[in-house]
CSV table of C-alpha atoms in Angstrom, one decimal:
chain,number,residue,atom,x,y,z
A,44,MET,CA,-16.1,-10.5,1.1
A,45,THR,CA,-11.5,-11.4,0.6
A,46,ALA,CA,-12.1,-15.2,2.3
A,47,GLU,CA,-15.6,-15.2,0.3
A,48,LEU,CA,-13.0,-15.1,-2.5
A,49,GLY,CA,-10.7,-17.0,-1.7
A,50,GLY,CA,-8.7,-14.0,-1.3
A,51,ILE,CA,-5.9,-13.3,1.6
A,52,ILE,CA,-5.7,-10.2,3.8
A,53,SER,CA,-1.8,-9.0,3.2
A,54,GLY,CA,0.1,-7.5,0.6
A,55,GLU,CA,3.1,-5.9,0.4
A,56,HIS,CA,2.5,-4.4,4.2
A,57,GLY,CA,1.8,-7.1,5.9
A,58,ILE,CA,-0.5,-8.4,8.2
A,59,GLY,CA,0.2,-5.7,11.1
A,60,HIS,CA,-1.7,-5.5,14.3
A,61,LYS,CA,-4.9,-4.0,12.9
A,62,ARG,CA,-6.3,-7.6,9.8
A,63,ARG,CA,-4.6,-9.5,12.8
A,64,ASP,CA,-7.8,-10.3,14.0
A,65,TYR,CA,-9.4,-11.4,10.8
A,66,MET,CA,-6.4,-13.9,9.9
A,67,SER,CA,-8.5,-16.8,11.2
A,68,LEU,CA,-11.3,-16.3,8.6
A,69,VAL,CA,-8.7,-16.9,5.9
A,70,MET,CA,-6.0,-19.2,7.4
A,71,SER,CA,-7.0,-22.6,8.8
A,72,GLU,CA,-5.6,-23.3,12.3
A,73,ALA,CA,-3.1,-25.5,10.7
A,74,HIS,CA,-1.7,-23.1,9.1
A,75,LEU,CA,-2.0,-20.5,12.1
A,76,ASP,CA,-0.4,-23.0,14.3
A,77,MET,CA,2.6,-23.5,11.6
A,78,MET,CA,3.3,-20.2,11.6
A,79,ARG,CA,3.8,-20.3,15.2
A,80,LYS,CA,6.4,-22.9,15.3
A,81,ILE,CA,8.1,-21.2,13.1
A,82,LYS,CA,8.1,-17.8,15.4
A,83,ARG,CA,9.4,-19.6,17.9
A,84,ALA,CA,11.8,-21.5,16.2
A,85,LEU,CA,13.3,-18.4,14.7
A,86,ASP,CA,13.1,-16.2,17.8
A,87,PRO,CA,12.4,-18.3,20.8
A,88,LYS,CA,12.6,-15.4,23.0
A,89,ASN,CA,10.0,-13.5,21.1
A,90,ILE,CA,11.9,-10.4,20.8
A,91,LEU,CA,10.9,-9.4,17.7
A,92,ASN,CA,7.8,-7.7,17.0
A,93,PRO,CA,6.1,-9.6,20.1
A,94,GLY,CA,2.5,-10.0,19.0
A,95,LYS,CA,2.6,-8.0,16.2
A,96,VAL,CA,1.1,-10.9,14.7
A,97,PHE,CA,-0.2,-13.1,17.3
A,98,SER,CA,0.4,-14.3,20.2
A,99,LEU,CA,2.3,-16.7,21.5
A,100,ASP,CA,1.1,-17.4,25.2
């Protein structure tokens, strides 16, 4: 329902592991890819919350 109404799945508490499987329903693959690239650039060793939002594998 959230995606159908143009909403997003995060709020003041972020995405978290409970909602990560639904990100592709409300975000394009290009958007998710951009987020992965930013994560890799800012955290190249993947030590900050590894796997919390999405896998970098």
